[in-house]
mmCIF file of C-alpha atoms and ligand atoms in Angstrom:
data_model
loop_
_atom_site.group_PDB
_atom_site.id
_atom_site.type_symbol
_atom_site.label_atom_id
_atom_site.label_comp_id
_atom_site.label_asym_id
_atom_site.label_seq_id
_atom_site.Cartn_x
_atom_site.Cartn_y
_atom_site.Cartn_z
ATOM 1 C CA MET A 97 101.499 95.706 90.856
ATOM 2 C CA ARG A 98 98.891 97.537 92.850
ATOM 3 C CA ILE A 99 100.061 98.523 95.951
ATOM 4 C CA LYS A 100 98.665 100.475 99.396
ATOM 5 C CA ALA A 101 100.105 103.971 100.160
ATOM 6 C CA ALA A 102 99.577 107.255 102.549
ATOM 7 C CA VAL A 103 99.636 109.701 99.056
ATOM 8 C CA ALA A 104 99.890 113.348 99.567
ATOM 9 C CA VAL A 105 97.221 114.913 97.534
ATOM 10 C CA GLU A 106 97.319 118.742 98.242
ATOM 11 C CA LYS A 107 98.442 120.397 100.442
ATOM 12 C CA GLY A 108 98.463 119.081 104.385
ATOM 13 C CA LYS A 109 95.945 116.440 102.933
ATOM 14 C CA LEU A 110 96.907 113.001 103.296
ATOM 15 C CA GLU A 111 95.621 109.700 102.097
ATOM 16 C CA MET A 112 95.629 106.246 102.065
ATOM 17 C CA GLN A 113 95.442 104.696 98.260
ATOM 18 C CA GLU A 114 95.318 101.167 96.312
ATOM 19 C CA LEU A 115 97.360 102.294 93.420
ATOM 20 C CA GLU A 116 99.898 100.090 90.342
ATOM 21 C CA LEU A 117 103.488 100.427 91.389
ATOM 22 C CA GLY A 118 105.435 99.373 88.104
ATOM 23 C CA THR A 119 108.499 97.051 87.240
ATOM 24 C CA PRO A 120 112.227 98.578 88.710
ATOM 25 C CA GLN A 121 113.744 100.127 85.666
ATOM 26 C CA LEU A 122 118.258 100.169 85.528
ATOM 27 C CA GLY A 123 120.214 100.314 88.919
ATOM 28 C CA GLU A 124 116.464 99.587 90.565
ATOM 29 C CA VAL A 125 115.089 97.207 92.969
ATOM 30 C CA LEU A 126 112.086 96.336 94.078
ATOM 31 C CA VAL A 127 111.655 96.213 98.586
ATOM 32 C CA LYS A 128 109.250 94.836 100.622
ATOM 33 C CA VAL A 129 108.294 96.971 103.394
ATOM 34 C CA GLU A 130 108.606 96.393 106.650
ATOM 35 C CA ALA A 131 108.605 99.913 108.579
ATOM 36 C CA CYS A 132 109.608 103.514 107.383
ATOM 37 C CA GLY A 133 109.257 106.364 110.362
ATOM 38 C CA VAL A 134 108.439 109.741 110.405
ATOM 39 C CA CYS A 135 110.158 112.168 110.578
ATOM 40 C CA HIS A 136 109.846 116.055 110.311
ATOM 41 C CA THR A 137 110.231 116.751 106.680
ATOM 42 C CA ASP A 138 107.394 114.168 104.599
ATOM 43 C CA THR A 139 105.851 116.796 107.304
ATOM 44 C CA SER A 140 107.249 119.892 105.647
ATOM 45 C CA THR A 141 106.432 118.427 102.337
ATOM 46 C CA LEU A 142 102.938 117.401 102.983
ATOM 47 C CA ASN A 143 102.517 121.398 104.124
ATOM 48 C CA LEU A 144 104.989 122.557 100.580
ATOM 49 C CA GLU A 145 106.790 124.463 102.900
ATOM 50 C CA VAL A 146 109.339 122.762 99.966
ATOM 51 C CA PRO A 147 107.141 123.479 97.288
ATOM 52 C CA SER A 148 107.455 119.634 95.635
ATOM 53 C CA PRO A 149 104.344 118.622 92.251
ATOM 54 C CA LEU A 150 101.735 116.598 93.859
ATOM 55 C CA PRO A 151 100.149 113.894 93.964
ATOM 56 C CA MET A 152 103.107 112.192 96.467
ATOM 57 C CA VAL A 153 104.292 108.802 98.320
ATOM 58 C CA LEU A 154 105.637 110.455 101.093
ATOM 59 C CA GLY A 155 108.081 108.327 103.158
ATOM 60 C CA HIS A 156 111.690 107.951 102.992
ATOM 61 C CA GLU A 157 113.386 106.424 106.190
ATOM 62 C CA ALA A 158 111.646 102.915 105.545
ATOM 63 C CA VAL A 159 113.405 99.200 105.671
ATOM 64 C CA GLY A 160 112.719 95.639 104.005
ATOM 65 C CA ILE A 161 113.765 93.406 101.795
ATOM 66 C CA VAL A 162 114.973 92.875 98.533
ATOM 67 C CA GLU A 163 112.157 91.556 96.303
ATOM 68 C CA GLU A 164 112.823 92.198 92.472
ATOM 69 C CA LEU A 165 116.067 93.305 90.902
ATOM 70 C CA GLY A 166 115.490 96.079 87.588
ATOM 71 C CA PRO A 167 118.339 94.963 84.530
ATOM 72 C CA GLY A 168 122.022 96.235 86.179
ATOM 73 C CA VAL A 169 122.087 96.249 89.170
ATOM 74 C CA ARG A 170 125.100 95.282 91.173
ATOM 75 C CA SER A 171 125.638 95.924 94.729
ATOM 76 C CA LEU A 172 122.173 94.269 95.628
ATOM 77 C CA LYS A 173 120.462 90.663 96.106
ATOM 78 C CA LYS A 174 117.456 89.293 96.233
ATOM 79 C CA GLY A 175 116.558 88.742 100.194
ATOM 80 C CA ASP A 176 118.743 91.333 100.895
ATOM 81 C CA HIS A 177 117.696 92.879 104.207
ATOM 82 C CA VAL A 178 118.101 96.899 103.541
ATOM 83 C CA ILE A 179 118.029 100.398 104.745
ATOM 84 C CA LEU A 180 116.661 103.161 102.458
ATOM 85 C CA SER A 181 118.394 107.182 102.840
ATOM 86 C CA PHE A 182 118.143 108.874 99.814
ATOM 87 C CA PRO A 183 118.998 109.190 96.610
ATOM 88 C CA SER A 184 122.191 110.160 94.894
ATOM 89 C CA CYS A 185 122.930 110.781 90.417
ATOM 90 C CA GLY A 186 125.904 109.347 91.396
ATOM 91 C CA CYS A 187 127.203 110.831 88.306
ATOM 92 C CA CYS A 188 128.371 115.178 88.759
ATOM 93 C CA GLU A 189 131.501 116.078 90.453
ATOM 94 C CA ASN A 190 129.897 116.050 94.210
ATOM 95 C CA CYS A 191 128.707 111.731 93.918
ATOM 96 C CA LEU A 192 132.152 110.542 92.224
ATOM 97 C CA SER A 193 134.165 112.551 94.799
ATOM 98 C CA GLY A 194 132.206 110.875 97.777
ATOM 99 C CA LYS A 195 129.622 113.207 99.180
ATOM 100 C CA PRO A 196 126.405 112.072 97.359
ATOM 101 C CA TYR A 197 124.813 114.394 100.629
ATOM 102 C CA ALA A 198 125.857 117.178 98.158
ATOM 103 C CA CYS A 199 124.713 115.803 94.648
ATOM 104 C CA GLU A 200 124.250 118.609 92.055
ATOM 105 C CA THR A 201 120.841 117.415 91.867
ATOM 106 C CA SER A 202 119.663 116.617 95.602
ATOM 107 C CA SER A 203 117.030 119.146 95.848
ATOM 108 C CA GLU A 204 114.661 117.491 92.614
ATOM 109 C CA LEU A 205 116.011 114.267 93.467
ATOM 110 C CA PHE A 206 114.576 114.877 96.896
ATOM 111 C CA PHE A 207 111.501 116.807 96.555
ATOM 112 C CA ASN A 208 110.193 116.061 92.713
ATOM 113 C CA GLY A 209 109.119 112.308 93.244
ATOM 114 C CA ILE A 210 111.490 110.768 90.931
ATOM 115 C CA TYR A 211 114.211 108.947 89.612
ATOM 116 C CA PRO A 212 118.193 109.663 88.969
ATOM 117 C CA ALA A 213 116.931 106.976 85.814
ATOM 118 C CA GLY A 214 114.544 109.456 84.876
ATOM 119 C CA GLY A 215 110.470 109.742 85.430
ATOM 120 C CA THR A 216 107.758 108.263 88.131
ATOM 121 C CA ARG A 217 106.820 104.662 89.031
ATOM 122 C CA ILE A 218 104.046 105.099 90.139
ATOM 123 C CA LYS A 219 100.756 105.102 88.416
ATOM 124 C CA ASN A 220 97.314 106.290 89.898
ATOM 125 C CA ASP A 221 93.818 104.585 89.087
ATOM 126 C CA ALA A 222 93.542 108.126 87.140
ATOM 127 C CA GLY A 223 95.986 107.180 85.139
ATOM 128 C CA GLN A 224 98.292 110.158 86.805
ATOM 129 C CA ASP A 225 101.023 110.587 87.761
ATOM 130 C CA VAL A 226 102.032 109.807 91.934
ATOM 131 C CA GLY A 227 105.480 111.109 92.934
ATOM 132 C CA SER A 228 107.637 109.303 95.010
ATOM 133 C CA LEU A 229 109.234 111.249 98.219
ATOM 134 C CA PHE A 230 113.445 110.442 98.306
ATOM 135 C CA GLY A 231 113.044 108.351 95.089
ATOM 136 C CA GLN A 232 111.509 105.589 98.475
ATOM 137 C CA GLY A 233 108.114 106.409 98.027
ATOM 138 C CA GLY A 234 108.867 104.153 102.079
ATOM 139 C CA PHE A 235 104.849 105.495 103.351
ATOM 140 C CA ALA A 236 103.481 102.296 101.381
ATOM 141 C CA ASP A 237 104.034 97.930 100.783
ATOM 142 C CA HIS A 238 105.945 98.068 98.359
ATOM 143 C CA CYS A 239 108.345 100.729 96.826
ATOM 144 C CA ILE A 240 110.835 101.274 94.329
ATOM 145 C CA VAL A 241 114.509 102.188 94.711
ATOM 146 C CA SER A 242 117.401 103.308 93.036
ATOM 147 C CA GLU A 243 120.477 100.494 94.327
ATOM 148 C CA ARG A 244 122.122 103.844 95.651
ATOM 149 C CA ASN A 245 119.817 104.604 98.304
ATOM 150 C CA ALA A 246 119.472 101.106 99.389
ATOM 151 C CA VAL A 247 121.672 100.545 102.177
ATOM 152 C CA LYS A 248 122.217 96.217 102.453
ATOM 153 C CA VAL A 249 122.101 95.099 106.136
ATOM 154 C CA ASP A 250 123.146 92.097 108.971
ATOM 155 C CA PRO A 251 120.579 90.364 107.958
ATOM 156 C CA GLU A 252 120.236 89.484 111.882
ATOM 157 C CA VAL A 253 119.462 92.295 112.799
ATOM 158 C CA ASP A 254 115.849 93.104 114.289
ATOM 159 C CA LEU A 255 115.672 97.157 110.689
ATOM 160 C CA LYS A 256 112.711 97.975 112.713
ATOM 161 C CA PRO A 257 113.801 100.044 115.245
ATOM 162 C CA LEU A 258 116.325 101.495 112.875
ATOM 163 C CA CYS A 259 113.917 103.233 110.420
ATOM 164 C CA SER A 260 115.778 106.672 111.693
ATOM 165 C CA LEU A 261 118.633 105.450 109.871
ATOM 166 C CA ALA A 262 117.226 106.466 107.448
ATOM 167 C CA CYS A 263 117.446 110.488 107.675
ATOM 168 C CA GLY A 264 116.938 112.058 111.362
ATOM 169 C CA ALA A 265 119.605 109.744 113.384
ATOM 170 C CA GLN A 266 121.970 110.361 110.499
ATOM 171 C CA THR A 267 121.488 113.632 109.885
ATOM 172 C CA GLY A 268 121.895 114.298 113.426
ATOM 173 C CA ALA A 269 125.244 111.950 114.956
ATOM 174 C CA GLY A 270 126.307 113.007 110.544
ATOM 175 C CA ALA A 271 126.827 116.369 111.328
ATOM 176 C CA VAL A 272 128.502 115.057 114.735
ATOM 177 C CA LEU A 273 131.210 112.055 113.552
ATOM 178 C CA ASN A 274 131.500 113.883 110.189
ATOM 179 C CA LEU A 275 131.620 117.490 110.260
ATOM 180 C CA MET A 276 132.047 118.181 114.228
ATOM 181 C CA LYS A 277 134.872 115.434 113.844
ATOM 182 C CA PRO A 278 135.173 116.844 117.861
ATOM 183 C CA ARG A 279 138.308 115.513 120.641
ATOM 184 C CA PRO A 280 137.479 114.092 123.467
ATOM 185 C CA GLY A 281 136.385 116.692 125.859
ATOM 186 C CA ASP A 282 134.658 119.060 123.522
ATOM 187 C CA SER A 283 132.132 120.626 124.770
ATOM 188 C CA ILE A 284 128.337 120.031 122.370
ATOM 189 C CA VAL A 285 124.954 121.853 122.859
ATOM 190 C CA VAL A 286 122.596 120.260 121.062
ATOM 191 C CA PHE A 287 118.945 123.020 120.498
ATOM 192 C CA GLY A 288 116.176 120.273 120.127
ATOM 193 C CA CYS A 289 115.972 117.168 121.221
ATOM 194 C CA GLY A 290 114.090 115.301 118.566
ATOM 195 C CA ALA A 291 115.091 112.035 116.596
ATOM 196 C CA VAL A 292 117.693 114.297 114.888
ATOM 197 C CA GLY A 293 119.151 116.058 117.918
ATOM 198 C CA ILE A 294 119.081 113.403 120.734
ATOM 199 C CA SER A 295 121.052 111.059 117.083
ATOM 200 C CA ALA A 296 123.486 113.309 118.137
ATOM 201 C CA ILE A 297 124.080 113.541 121.540
ATOM 202 C CA MET A 298 124.420 109.852 120.802
ATOM 203 C CA ALA A 299 127.053 110.510 118.773
ATOM 204 C CA ALA A 300 128.653 113.179 121.141
ATOM 205 C CA LYS A 301 129.233 110.168 123.696
ATOM 206 C CA ILE A 302 130.543 107.693 120.783
ATOM 207 C CA ALA A 303 133.666 111.064 120.556
ATOM 208 C CA GLY A 304 134.099 111.529 123.202
ATOM 209 C CA CYS A 305 132.551 115.019 124.280
ATOM 210 C CA GLY A 306 132.834 116.372 127.577
ATOM 211 C CA THR A 307 130.093 118.464 128.103
ATOM 212 C CA VAL A 308 126.692 117.757 126.313
ATOM 213 C CA ILE A 309 124.151 119.790 126.711
ATOM 214 C CA GLY A 310 120.595 119.728 125.264
ATOM 215 C CA VAL A 311 117.640 122.493 124.742
ATOM 216 C CA ASP A 312 114.085 121.087 124.352
ATOM 217 C CA ALA A 313 110.724 122.627 125.930
ATOM 218 C CA VAL A 314 109.293 119.443 126.149
ATOM 219 C CA PRO A 315 109.991 118.030 129.745
ATOM 220 C CA SER A 316 110.700 113.886 128.805
ATOM 221 C CA ARG A 317 112.432 114.840 125.521
ATOM 222 C CA LEU A 318 114.911 116.921 127.742
ATOM 223 C CA GLU A 319 115.129 112.997 130.674
ATOM 224 C CA LEU A 320 115.541 111.007 127.575
ATOM 225 C CA ALA A 321 118.089 113.028 126.155
ATOM 226 C CA LEU A 322 119.790 112.473 129.783
ATOM 227 C CA GLU A 323 119.890 109.098 129.668
ATOM 228 C CA CYS A 324 120.586 109.324 125.687
ATOM 229 C CA GLY A 325 124.314 111.007 126.591
ATOM 230 C CA ALA A 326 123.862 114.367 127.512
ATOM 231 C CA THR A 327 125.561 115.665 130.707
ATOM 232 C CA HIS A 328 122.847 118.909 131.080
ATOM 233 C CA VAL A 329 119.036 119.818 129.540
ATOM 234 C CA ILE A 330 118.194 123.520 129.691
ATOM 235 C CA ASN A 331 114.869 124.222 129.899
ATOM 236 C CA GLY A 332 114.513 126.512 126.186
ATOM 237 C CA LYS A 333 111.241 127.697 127.237
ATOM 238 C CA GLU A 334 111.658 128.023 131.033
ATOM 239 C CA CYS A 335 115.639 129.698 130.718
ATOM 240 C CA PRO A 336 115.645 133.137 130.209
ATOM 241 C CA ASP A 337 119.020 133.869 129.660
ATOM 242 C CA ILE A 338 120.322 130.029 126.811
ATOM 243 C CA PRO A 339 124.567 131.035 126.012
ATOM 244 C CA ALA A 340 125.190 132.124 129.285
ATOM 245 C CA GLU A 341 123.337 129.197 131.797
ATOM 246 C CA VAL A 342 125.543 127.593 127.641
ATOM 247 C CA ALA A 343 128.276 129.495 129.110
ATOM 248 C CA ARG A 344 128.358 128.453 133.100
ATOM 249 C CA LEU A 345 127.629 124.884 132.347
ATOM 250 C CA THR A 346 130.734 125.286 130.022
ATOM 251 C CA GLY A 347 132.761 126.839 132.467
ATOM 252 C CA GLY A 348 132.905 130.728 131.134
ATOM 253 C CA LYS A 349 134.438 129.463 127.834
ATOM 254 C CA GLY A 350 130.617 128.900 125.648
ATOM 255 C CA ALA A 351 130.295 125.738 123.594
ATOM 256 C CA ARG A 352 132.649 124.230 121.255
ATOM 257 C CA PHE A 353 130.250 123.197 118.823
ATOM 258 C CA ALA A 354 126.210 123.866 118.309
ATOM 259 C CA LEU A 355 123.802 122.111 117.510
ATOM 260 C CA GLU A 356 120.860 123.936 115.417
ATOM 261 C CA SER A 357 118.029 121.030 115.853
ATOM 262 C CA SER A 358 114.451 122.631 116.579
ATOM 263 C CA GLY A 359 113.281 124.578 113.975
ATOM 264 C CA ALA A 360 113.292 127.740 115.831
ATOM 265 C CA ALA A 361 114.401 130.492 114.835
ATOM 266 C CA VAL A 362 114.178 132.401 118.213
ATOM 267 C CA LEU A 363 116.696 129.850 118.997
ATOM 268 C CA VAL A 364 118.917 130.558 116.310
ATOM 269 C CA LYS A 365 120.935 133.527 117.597
ATOM 270 C CA PRO A 366 121.228 131.764 121.810
ATOM 271 C CA MET A 367 122.991 128.834 119.615
ATOM 272 C CA LEU A 368 125.057 130.970 118.290
ATOM 273 C CA MET A 369 125.928 133.552 121.245
ATOM 274 C CA SER A 370 126.484 130.071 123.649
ATOM 275 C CA LEU A 371 129.856 129.278 121.261
ATOM 276 C CA GLY A 372 132.818 129.970 122.601
ATOM 277 C CA LYS A 373 135.337 131.277 120.755
ATOM 278 C CA GLU A 374 136.320 129.594 117.627
ATOM 279 C CA GLY A 375 132.732 127.702 118.656
ATOM 280 C CA ARG A 376 131.214 125.535 115.175
ATOM 281 C CA ALA A 377 128.071 125.427 114.440
ATOM 282 C CA VAL A 378 125.370 123.349 112.401
ATOM 283 C CA VAL A 379 121.832 124.750 110.844
ATOM 284 C CA VAL A 380 120.492 120.773 110.018
ATOM 285 C CA SER A 381 117.050 121.588 110.687
ATOM 286 C CA PHE A 382 114.522 123.848 107.643
ATOM 287 C CA VAL A 383 114.490 126.709 110.456
ATOM 288 C CA GLY A 384 111.120 128.902 110.671
ATOM 289 C CA GLY A 385 111.261 132.049 109.989
ATOM 290 C CA ASP A 386 114.295 134.619 108.807
ATOM 291 C CA VAL A 387 117.374 135.351 111.432
ATOM 292 C CA ASP A 388 118.010 138.939 112.034
ATOM 293 C CA MET A 389 121.522 138.431 113.076
ATOM 294 C CA ASN A 390 124.926 141.307 112.951
ATOM 295 C CA LEU A 391 127.517 139.247 111.583
ATOM 296 C CA THR A 392 130.190 141.384 112.844
ATOM 297 C CA MET A 393 129.647 140.605 116.273
ATOM 298 C CA LEU A 394 127.752 137.143 115.754
ATOM 299 C CA PHE A 395 131.519 136.021 113.673
ATOM 300 C CA VAL A 396 134.199 138.060 113.746
ATOM 301 C CA GLY A 397 135.972 139.424 116.809
ATOM 302 C CA SER A 398 134.990 135.319 117.757
ATOM 303 C CA CYS A 399 136.077 134.004 114.715
ATOM 304 C CA ARG A 400 132.745 131.692 115.592
ATOM 305 C CA SER A 401 130.632 130.114 111.595
ATOM 306 C CA LEU A 402 127.923 128.762 111.023
ATOM 307 C CA GLU A 403 127.060 126.000 108.134
ATOM 308 C CA GLY A 404 124.348 123.589 106.853
ATOM 309 C CA THR A 405 123.973 120.392 105.852
ATOM 310 C CA VAL A 406 121.785 118.032 104.556
ATOM 311 C CA GLU A 407 122.061 114.384 106.000
ATOM 312 C CA GLY A 408 124.946 115.296 107.982
ATOM 313 C CA ALA A 409 127.541 115.011 105.799
ATOM 314 C CA ALA A 410 127.245 111.198 105.261
ATOM 315 C CA ASN A 411 127.258 108.214 101.872
ATOM 316 C CA PRO A 412 124.898 106.500 103.811
ATOM 317 C CA GLN A 413 126.524 103.096 101.709
ATOM 318 C CA THR A 414 129.177 103.309 104.697
ATOM 319 C CA PHE A 415 128.678 105.632 107.594
ATOM 320 C CA ILE A 416 124.770 103.889 107.787
ATOM 321 C CA PRO A 417 126.616 100.536 108.345
ATOM 322 C CA ARG A 418 128.949 101.932 111.190
ATOM 323 C CA LEU A 419 125.674 102.671 113.247
ATOM 324 C CA VAL A 420 124.432 100.342 113.348
ATOM 325 C CA GLN A 421 127.880 98.031 114.158
ATOM 326 C CA PHE A 422 126.983 100.875 117.062
ATOM 327 C CA TYR A 423 123.295 100.191 118.023
ATOM 328 C CA LYS A 424 124.487 96.431 118.103
ATOM 329 C CA GLU A 425 127.269 97.457 120.264
ATOM 330 C CA GLY A 426 124.594 99.718 121.960
ATOM 331 C CA LYS A 427 125.904 102.973 122.076
ATOM 332 C CA PHE A 428 124.218 104.087 119.814
ATOM 333 C CA PRO A 429 119.993 103.281 120.885
ATOM 334 C CA VAL A 430 117.959 104.930 118.586
ATOM 335 C CA ASP A 431 115.005 101.997 119.453
ATOM 336 C CA LYS A 432 114.527 103.682 122.771
ATOM 337 C CA LEU A 433 113.389 107.122 120.521
ATOM 338 C CA VAL A 434 110.983 104.634 118.756
ATOM 339 C CA THR A 435 106.187 104.841 118.407
ATOM 340 C CA TYR A 436 105.420 101.834 116.762
ATOM 341 C CA TYR A 437 101.776 101.963 114.875
ATOM 342 C CA PRO A 438 100.102 99.510 111.994
ATOM 343 C CA PHE A 439 100.498 101.016 109.064
ATOM 344 C CA ALA A 440 96.276 102.523 109.491
ATOM 345 C CA GLU A 441 96.903 104.378 112.372
ATOM 346 C CA ILE A 442 99.429 107.182 109.873
ATOM 347 C CA ASP A 443 96.712 110.131 111.108
ATOM 348 C CA LYS A 444 97.934 109.663 114.680
ATOM 349 C CA ALA A 445 101.404 108.698 114.096
ATOM 350 C CA PHE A 446 101.344 112.524 113.095
ATOM 351 C CA ALA A 447 99.993 114.242 115.388
ATOM 352 C CA GLU A 448 101.330 112.297 118.505
ATOM 353 C CA SER A 449 104.653 113.620 116.033
ATOM 354 C CA HIS A 450 103.688 116.775 115.742
ATOM 355 C CA SER A 451 102.066 116.144 119.918
ATOM 356 C CA GLY A 452 105.437 115.983 121.314
ATOM 357 C CA LYS A 453 104.662 112.434 122.194
ATOM 358 C CA ALA A 454 105.867 110.612 119.682
ATOM 359 C CA ILE A 455 109.652 111.223 119.442
ATOM 360 C CA LYS A 456 109.888 108.763 116.493
ATOM 361 C CA PRO A 457 107.370 107.029 115.256
ATOM 362 C CA ILE A 458 106.744 104.302 112.667
ATOM 363 C CA LEU A 459 104.406 102.695 111.034
ATOM 364 C CA VAL A 460 104.208 99.560 110.580
ATOM 365 C CA PHE A 461 103.416 97.251 107.524
HETATM 366 N N1 NAD B 538 118.674 118.833 107.245
HETATM 367 C C1 NAD B 538 118.414 117.595 106.906
HETATM 368 O O1 NAD B 538 118.475 116.635 106.076
HETATM 369 C C2 NAD B 538 117.930 116.938 108.030
HETATM 370 C C3 NAD B 538 117.107 115.401 107.542
HETATM 371 C C4 NAD B 538 116.317 115.022 108.373
HETATM 372 C C5 NAD B 538 115.854 115.940 109.090
HETATM 373 N N2 NAD B 538 115.716 117.616 109.377
HETATM 374 C C6 NAD B 538 115.818 118.358 109.713
HETATM 375 O O2 NAD B 538 115.441 118.029 111.791
HETATM 376 C C7 NAD B 538 114.366 119.007 112.664
HETATM 377 C C8 NAD B 538 114.583 118.440 113.208
HETATM 378 O O3 NAD B 538 113.945 116.998 112.952
HETATM 379 P P1 NAD B 538 113.620 115.937 114.393
HETATM 380 O O4 NAD B 538 113.134 114.913 113.041
HETATM 381 O O5 NAD B 538 114.471 115.378 115.598
HETATM 382 O O6 NAD B 538 112.148 116.504 114.759
HETATM 383 P P2 NAD B 538 111.639 116.875 115.977
HETATM 384 O O7 NAD B 538 110.427 118.441 115.321
HETATM 385 O O8 NAD B 538 111.082 115.187 117.248
HETATM 386 O O9 NAD B 538 112.374 118.047 117.497
HETATM 387 C C9 NAD B 538 112.056 119.141 116.990
HETATM 388 C C10 NAD B 538 112.217 119.320 118.238
HETATM 389 O O10 NAD B 538 112.929 120.435 118.767
HETATM 390 C C11 NAD B 538 111.833 121.345 120.259
HETATM 391 N N3 NAD B 538 111.141 122.596 120.058
HETATM 392 C C12 NAD B 538 110.885 123.082 119.620
HETATM 393 N N4 NAD B 538 110.178 124.592 118.708
HETATM 394 C C13 NAD B 538 111.793 124.791 120.067
HETATM 395 C C14 NAD B 538 111.520 126.240 120.840
HETATM 396 N N5 NAD B 538 111.283 126.803 121.174
HETATM 397 N N6 NAD B 538 112.136 125.399 122.539
HETATM 398 C C15 NAD B 538 112.655 124.547 123.137
HETATM 399 N N7 NAD B 538 112.829 123.418 121.822
HETATM 400 C C16 NAD B 538 112.024 123.696 121.059
HETATM 401 C C17 NAD B 538 110.910 119.824 120.155
HETATM 402 O O11 NAD B 538 110.411 119.953 121.515
HETATM 403 C C18 NAD B 538 111.126 119.319 119.511
HETATM 404 O O12 NAD B 538 111.631 118.374 120.261
HETATM 405 C C19 NAD B 538 113.118 119.043 111.155
HETATM 406 O O13 NAD B 538 113.646 120.733 111.208
HETATM 407 C C20 NAD B 538 113.652 118.239 110.162
HETATM 408 O O14 NAD B 538 112.454 118.692 109.447
HETATM 409 C C21 NAD B 538 117.377 118.029 108.689
HETATM 410 ZN ZN1 ZN B 539 125.261 113.770 92.437
HETATM 411 ZN ZN1 ZN B 540 113.956 113.053 106.489
#
């Protein structure tokens, strides 16, 4: 079938094109896309910060309705409402252990444009294969995904505001609820109050954290962080000593947990120094640059630890329905992060994401 899609054609260049979408293969479904979120990772891919073969249809936070089933699909039927999350092979040791976020082939499946069952599903009019980011390519009116990417959700919920549950919100909330697992009253400092960071702040509130500190440089984002559960905020560009301020806000102890979701290499060391004894830091951002650290000084005496994660260590098939339930109960108000754009205004959506004006741009089809 003919589709209209936003294609990364060369480094930094996104083009609206008509393309030919094939048919769903073994275990795959065709989805009519209703909306798709713009995540920072779309920009990183467009700028080839992660080396990816082009041309490729970007977009990996789509929501929509299942229109056609490929052979062997058992978990979905036509008409199901789905949130399209990240791909995984389903047969490696980590997938079989319930850890699809650590799939042995995730780098290829996320960034090479191919599907777990092999190959691409799109051709352009020059006859070239066109990849689909995250085995999805959600910046298109229709896309094909493996049933493992597609999470069926309650048809009564309006899916449009929930695009970020596919990636950004899942990552922030998952880093807190799946990895840190704070106890009620624990303290946390979140560096970067974008979609990922604010979702982490909402999750910290759900978990009953006591002191929740948001760090950003954009005043409107700091205000939103306070509205979404932060007890304190710090303007990272104005504060001369962030660790000292975190220490002050945590009764001199330093934070129990820290999340890095700003992507700013300059914030990594202050983040680690904001942790108290046995403090635990999680990095989710693609940190732009190397960080010079004295490991002995930062980790040994303080018993601190640092770890990275993909997609908040979530199994989307079980974690996303929980987040939808929190949303329905008013505890996970991701709709507060959203700015809508018609699909044709994708360039504006990207620009307003970069400028900080839009936290979670959502393209509507
Ligand atoms: N690991 C994963 O699976 C995963 C999933 C989704 C997103 N990500 C990554 O997570 C990061 C965050 O994503 P997002 O969509 O929330 O991005 P975003 O750009 O909306 O948020 C980043 C925030 O950090 C703030 N910031 C940047 N530099 C700063 C500085 N020097 N001082 C203070 N604040 C600063 C920005 O103002 C912004 O609010 C990105 O790097 C993205 O690629 C990773
Ligand atoms: Zn796997
Ligand atoms: Zn993403």
